[in-house]
């Protein structure tokens, strides 16, 4: 079981309490698709992804970016039982969507970049440590139902 310090808990809660989901979610997913283009293969039904501008202006991608970010709320609200919180989403991404689980880490990295750019100096080393740990636990939980 993962142990969280009070400081880690308050940093994670603080990041999400101040997060603009409609801004950060689309930016993180768009970066993922642009910087790591093989991740586009799962979004074939989303329309034009042919250029970085097309991806950044794609409303379906933007909406899905918001949805993914809200998917992380589940972990924030269940810090002591993240595996259980993600068991259904893990099955979905593995059995139904066949998303390569390496991509979870990649998306997490893109999210880190976007949040860091947004927070500027407030994204301290302590903030990055707590957020990185949080993402590692989420990525592990999402990968649990792969077989
Ligand atoms: C932080 C990691 C991730 C979280 C929290 C997450 C969360 C979610 C959520 C909440 C949904 C909607 C499920 C539903 O409709 O019931 C979803 C669907 C989906 N996810 Fe993820 N996801 C993550 C990573 C990824 C990655 C890395 C990819 C591919 C590169 C991906 C591809 C998809 C696709 C293709 C769908 C279905 C979209 C659709 O139905 O239009 N996800 N994800």
Coordinates of N, CA and C in Angstrom, one line a residue, residues 25-135:
X25 N -6.4 20.2 -19.5 CA -6.6 18.9 -20.1 C -6.4 18.8 -21.6
X26 N -7.0 19.8 -22.4 CA -6.8 19.8 -23.8 C -5.3 20.0 -24.2
X27 N -4.6 20.9 -23.5 CA -3.2 21.1 -23.8 C -2.3 19.9 -23.5
X28 N -2.6 19.2 -22.5 CA -1.8 18.0 -22.1 C -2.0 16.9 -23.2
X29 N -3.3 16.6 -23.6 CA -3.5 15.6 -24.5 C -3.0 16.0 -25.9
X30 N -3.2 17.3 -26.3 CA -2.6 17.7 -27.6 C -1.1 17.5 -27.6
X31 N -0.4 17.9 -26.6 CA 1.0 17.7 -26.5 C 1.4 16.3 -26.7
X32 N 0.7 15.4 -26.0 CA 1.0 14.0 -26.1 C 0.9 13.5 -27.6
X33 N -0.2 13.9 -28.3 CA -0.4 13.5 -29.6 C 0.6 14.1 -30.6
X34 N 1.1 15.3 -30.3 CA 2.0 16.0 -31.2 C 3.5 15.5 -30.9
X35 N 3.8 15.5 -29.7 CA 5.2 15.1 -29.3 C 5.5 13.6 -29.5
X36 N 4.5 12.8 -29.3 CA 4.6 11.3 -29.4 C 3.5 10.9 -30.4
X37 N 3.8 11.1 -31.7 CA 2.7 10.9 -32.7 C 2.1 9.5 -32.8
X38 N 2.8 8.5 -32.3 CA 2.2 7.2 -32.4 C 1.0 7.1 -31.5
X39 N 0.8 8.0 -30.5 CA -0.3 7.9 -29.7 C -1.6 8.3 -30.4
X40 N -1.4 8.9 -31.7 CA -2.6 9.3 -32.5 C -3.4 8.1 -32.9
X41 N -2.8 6.9 -33.0 CA -3.5 5.8 -33.5 C -4.8 5.4 -32.8
X42 N -4.9 5.8 -31.5 CA -6.1 5.5 -30.8 C -7.2 6.4 -31.0
X43 N -6.9 7.5 -31.7 CA -7.9 8.6 -31.9 C -8.3 8.7 -33.4
X44 N -8.3 7.6 -34.1 CA -8.7 7.6 -35.5 C -10.1 8.2 -35.8
X45 N -11.0 8.1 -34.8 CA -12.3 8.5 -35.1 C -12.5 10.0 -34.7
X46 N -11.5 10.7 -34.4 CA -11.6 12.0 -33.9 C -11.4 13.1 -34.9
X47 N -11.3 12.7 -36.2 CA -11.2 13.8 -37.2 C -9.7 14.2 -37.5
X48 N -9.6 15.4 -37.9 CA -8.3 15.9 -38.4 C -7.2 16.0 -37.3
X49 N -6.2 15.2 -37.5 CA -5.0 15.2 -36.6 C -3.7 15.4 -37.4
X50 N -3.9 16.0 -38.6 CA -2.8 16.0 -39.6 C -1.6 16.9 -39.3
X51 N -1.9 18.0 -38.5 CA -0.8 18.9 -38.2 C -1.0 19.3 -36.7
X52 N 0.1 19.9 -36.1 CA 0.0 20.3 -34.7 C -1.2 21.3 -34.5
X53 N -1.4 22.2 -35.5 CA -2.5 23.2 -35.3 C -3.8 22.5 -35.4
X54 N -3.9 21.5 -36.3 CA -5.2 20.7 -36.4 C -5.5 20.0 -35.1
X55 N -4.4 19.5 -34.5 CA -4.6 18.8 -33.2 C -5.0 19.7 -32.1
X56 N -4.3 20.9 -32.1 CA -4.6 21.9 -31.0 C -6.0 22.5 -31.2
X57 N -6.5 22.5 -32.4 CA -7.8 23.1 -32.7 C -9.0 22.1 -32.8
X58 N -8.7 20.8 -32.5 CA -9.6 19.7 -32.6 C -10.5 19.7 -31.4
X59 N -11.8 20.0 -31.6 CA -12.7 20.1 -30.4 C -12.9 18.7 -29.7
X60 N -12.9 17.6 -30.5 CA -13.1 16.3 -29.8 C -11.9 15.9 -29.0
X61 N -10.7 16.3 -29.5 CA -9.5 16.1 -28.6 C -9.5 16.9 -27.4
X62 N -9.9 18.2 -27.5 CA -10.0 19.0 -26.4 C -11.0 18.4 -25.3
X63 N -12.2 18.0 -25.8 CA -13.2 17.4 -24.9 C -12.6 16.2 -24.2
X64 N -11.9 15.4 -25.0 CA -11.4 14.2 -24.4 C -10.3 14.5 -23.3
X65 N -9.5 15.6 -23.6 CA -8.5 16.0 -22.7 C -9.1 16.4 -21.3
X66 N -10.2 17.0 -21.4 CA -11.0 17.4 -20.1 C -11.4 16.1 -19.4
X67 N -11.9 15.2 -20.2 CA -12.4 13.9 -19.6 C -11.3 13.1 -18.9
X68 N -10.2 13.1 -19.5 CA -9.0 12.4 -18.9 C -8.6 13.0 -17.6
X69 N -8.6 14.4 -17.6 CA -8.2 15.1 -16.4 C -9.2 14.8 -15.3
X70 N -10.5 14.8 -15.6 CA -11.5 14.4 -14.6 C -11.3 13.0 -14.2
X71 N -10.8 12.1 -15.1 CA -10.5 10.7 -14.7 C -9.5 10.7 -13.6
X72 N -8.6 11.7 -13.5 CA -7.6 11.8 -12.4 C -8.3 12.2 -11.1
X73 N -9.4 12.8 -11.1 CA -10.2 13.1 -9.9 C -10.4 11.9 -9.0
X74 N -10.6 10.8 -9.8 CA -10.9 9.5 -9.1 C -9.8 9.2 -8.1
X75 N -8.5 9.4 -8.6 CA -7.4 9.1 -7.8 C -7.3 10.1 -6.6
X76 N -7.5 11.4 -6.9 CA -7.4 12.4 -5.9 C -8.4 12.1 -4.7
X77 N -9.6 11.6 -5.1 CA -10.6 11.3 -4.1 C -10.4 10.0 -3.4
X78 N -9.5 9.2 -4.0 CA -9.3 7.8 -3.4 C -7.8 7.6 -3.2
X79 N -7.2 8.5 -2.6 CA -5.7 8.4 -2.5 C -5.2 7.1 -1.8
X80 N -6.1 6.6 -1.0 CA -5.6 5.4 -0.2 C -6.1 4.1 -0.9
X81 N -6.8 4.2 -2.0 CA -7.2 3.0 -2.8 C -7.3 3.3 -4.3
X82 N -6.1 3.7 -4.8 CA -6.1 4.1 -6.2 C -6.2 2.9 -7.1
X83 N -5.7 1.8 -6.7 CA -5.8 0.6 -7.6 C -7.3 0.2 -7.8
X84 N -8.0 0.2 -6.7 CA -9.5 -0.1 -6.8 C -10.2 0.9 -7.7
X85 N -9.8 2.2 -7.4 CA -10.5 3.3 -8.1 C -10.4 3.2 -9.7
X86 N -9.3 2.6 -10.1 CA -9.0 2.5 -11.5 C -9.2 1.1 -12.1
X87 N -9.8 0.2 -11.4 CA -9.9 -1.2 -12.0 C -10.7 -1.2 -13.2
X88 N -11.8 -0.5 -13.2 CA -12.7 -0.5 -14.4 C -12.0 0.2 -15.6
X89 N -11.3 1.4 -15.3 CA -10.6 2.1 -16.4 C -9.4 1.3 -16.9
X90 N -8.8 0.5 -16.1 CA -7.7 -0.3 -16.5 C -8.2 -1.4 -17.5
X91 N -9.3 -2.0 -17.2 CA -9.9 -3.1 -18.0 C -10.3 -2.4 -19.4
X92 N -10.9 -1.2 -19.3 CA -11.3 -0.5 -20.6 C -10.1 -0.3 -21.5
X93 N -9.0 0.3 -20.9 CA -7.9 0.7 -21.7 C -7.1 -0.6 -22.2
X94 N -7.2 -1.7 -21.5 CA -6.5 -2.9 -22.0 C -7.4 -3.7 -22.9
X95 N -8.5 -4.2 -22.4 CA -9.3 -5.1 -23.2 C -10.0 -4.5 -24.3
X96 N -10.5 -3.3 -24.1 CA -11.4 -2.7 -25.2 C -10.6 -1.8 -26.1
X97 N -9.8 -0.9 -25.5 CA -9.1 0.1 -26.3 C -7.7 -0.3 -26.8
X98 N -7.2 -1.3 -26.1 CA -5.8 -1.9 -26.4 C -4.8 -0.8 -26.5
X99 N -4.8 0.1 -25.5 CA -3.8 1.2 -25.4 C -2.6 0.6 -24.8
X100 N -1.4 0.8 -25.5 CA -0.2 0.3 -24.9 C 0.1 1.1 -23.6
X101 N 0.3 0.4 -22.5 CA 0.4 1.0 -21.2 C 1.6 2.0 -21.0
X102 N 2.6 1.8 -21.9 CA 3.7 2.8 -21.9 C 3.2 4.2 -22.1
X103 N 2.1 4.3 -22.8 CA 1.5 5.6 -23.1 C 1.0 6.4 -21.9
X104 N 0.6 5.6 -20.8 CA 0.1 6.3 -19.6 C 1.2 7.2 -19.1
X105 N 2.4 6.7 -19.0 CA 3.6 7.5 -18.5 C 3.8 8.7 -19.4
X106 N 3.7 8.5 -20.7 CA 4.0 9.6 -21.6 C 2.9 10.7 -21.4
X107 N 1.7 10.3 -21.3 CA 0.6 11.3 -21.1 C 0.9 12.1 -19.7
X108 N 1.3 11.3 -18.7 CA 1.6 11.9 -17.4 C 2.7 12.9 -17.5
X109 N 3.8 12.6 -18.3 CA 4.8 13.5 -18.5 C 4.3 14.8 -19.2
X110 N 3.5 14.6 -20.2 CA 2.9 15.8 -20.9 C 2.1 16.7 -19.9
X111 N 1.4 16.0 -19.1 CA 0.6 16.7 -18.1 C 1.5 17.5 -17.1
X112 N 2.6 16.9 -16.7 CA 3.6 17.5 -15.8 C 4.1 18.8 -16.5
X113 N 4.5 18.7 -17.8 CA 5.0 19.9 -18.5 C 4.0 21.0 -18.5
X114 N 2.8 20.7 -18.8 CA 1.7 21.7 -18.9 C 1.4 22.3 -17.6
X115 N 1.4 21.5 -16.5 CA 1.1 22.1 -15.2 C 2.3 22.9 -14.7
X116 N 3.5 22.4 -15.0 CA 4.7 23.2 -14.6 C 4.7 24.5 -15.3
X117 N 4.4 24.5 -16.6 CA 4.5 25.8 -17.3 C 3.4 26.8 -16.7
X118 N 2.3 26.2 -16.3 CA 1.2 27.0 -15.8 C 1.5 27.5 -14.4
X119 N 2.2 26.7 -13.6 CA 2.4 27.2 -12.2 C 3.7 28.0 -12.1
X120 N 4.6 27.9 -13.0 CA 5.8 28.7 -13.0 C 6.6 28.3 -11.7
X121 N 7.1 29.4 -11.0 CA 7.9 29.2 -9.8 C 7.2 28.4 -8.7
X122 N 5.9 28.4 -8.8 CA 5.1 27.6 -7.7 C 5.2 26.1 -7.9
X123 N 5.7 25.7 -9.1 CA 6.0 24.3 -9.3 C 7.3 23.9 -8.7
X124 N 7.4 23.8 -7.4 CA 8.6 23.6 -6.7 C 9.1 22.2 -6.8
X125 N 10.3 21.9 -6.4 CA 10.8 20.5 -6.4 C 9.8 19.6 -5.5
X126 N 9.4 20.2 -4.4 CA 8.4 19.4 -3.6 C 7.2 19.1 -4.3
X127 N 6.7 20.1 -5.1 CA 5.5 19.8 -5.9 C 5.7 18.8 -6.9
X128 N 6.9 18.9 -7.6 CA 7.1 17.8 -8.6 C 7.3 16.5 -8.0
X129 N 7.9 16.4 -6.9 CA 8.1 15.1 -6.2 C 6.7 14.4 -5.9
X130 N 5.8 15.2 -5.3 CA 4.5 14.7 -4.9 C 3.7 14.3 -6.2
X131 N 3.8 15.2 -7.2 CA 3.0 14.9 -8.4 C 3.5 13.7 -9.2
X132 N 4.9 13.6 -9.2 CA 5.5 12.4 -9.9 C 5.1 11.1 -9.2
X133 N 5.0 11.2 -7.9 CA 4.6 10.0 -7.1 C 3.2 9.6 -7.4
X134 N 2.4 10.7 -7.4 CA 0.9 10.5 -7.7 C 0.8 9.9 -9.1
X135 N 1.5 10.4 -10.1 CA 1.3 9.9 -11.4 C 1.8 8.4 -11.5

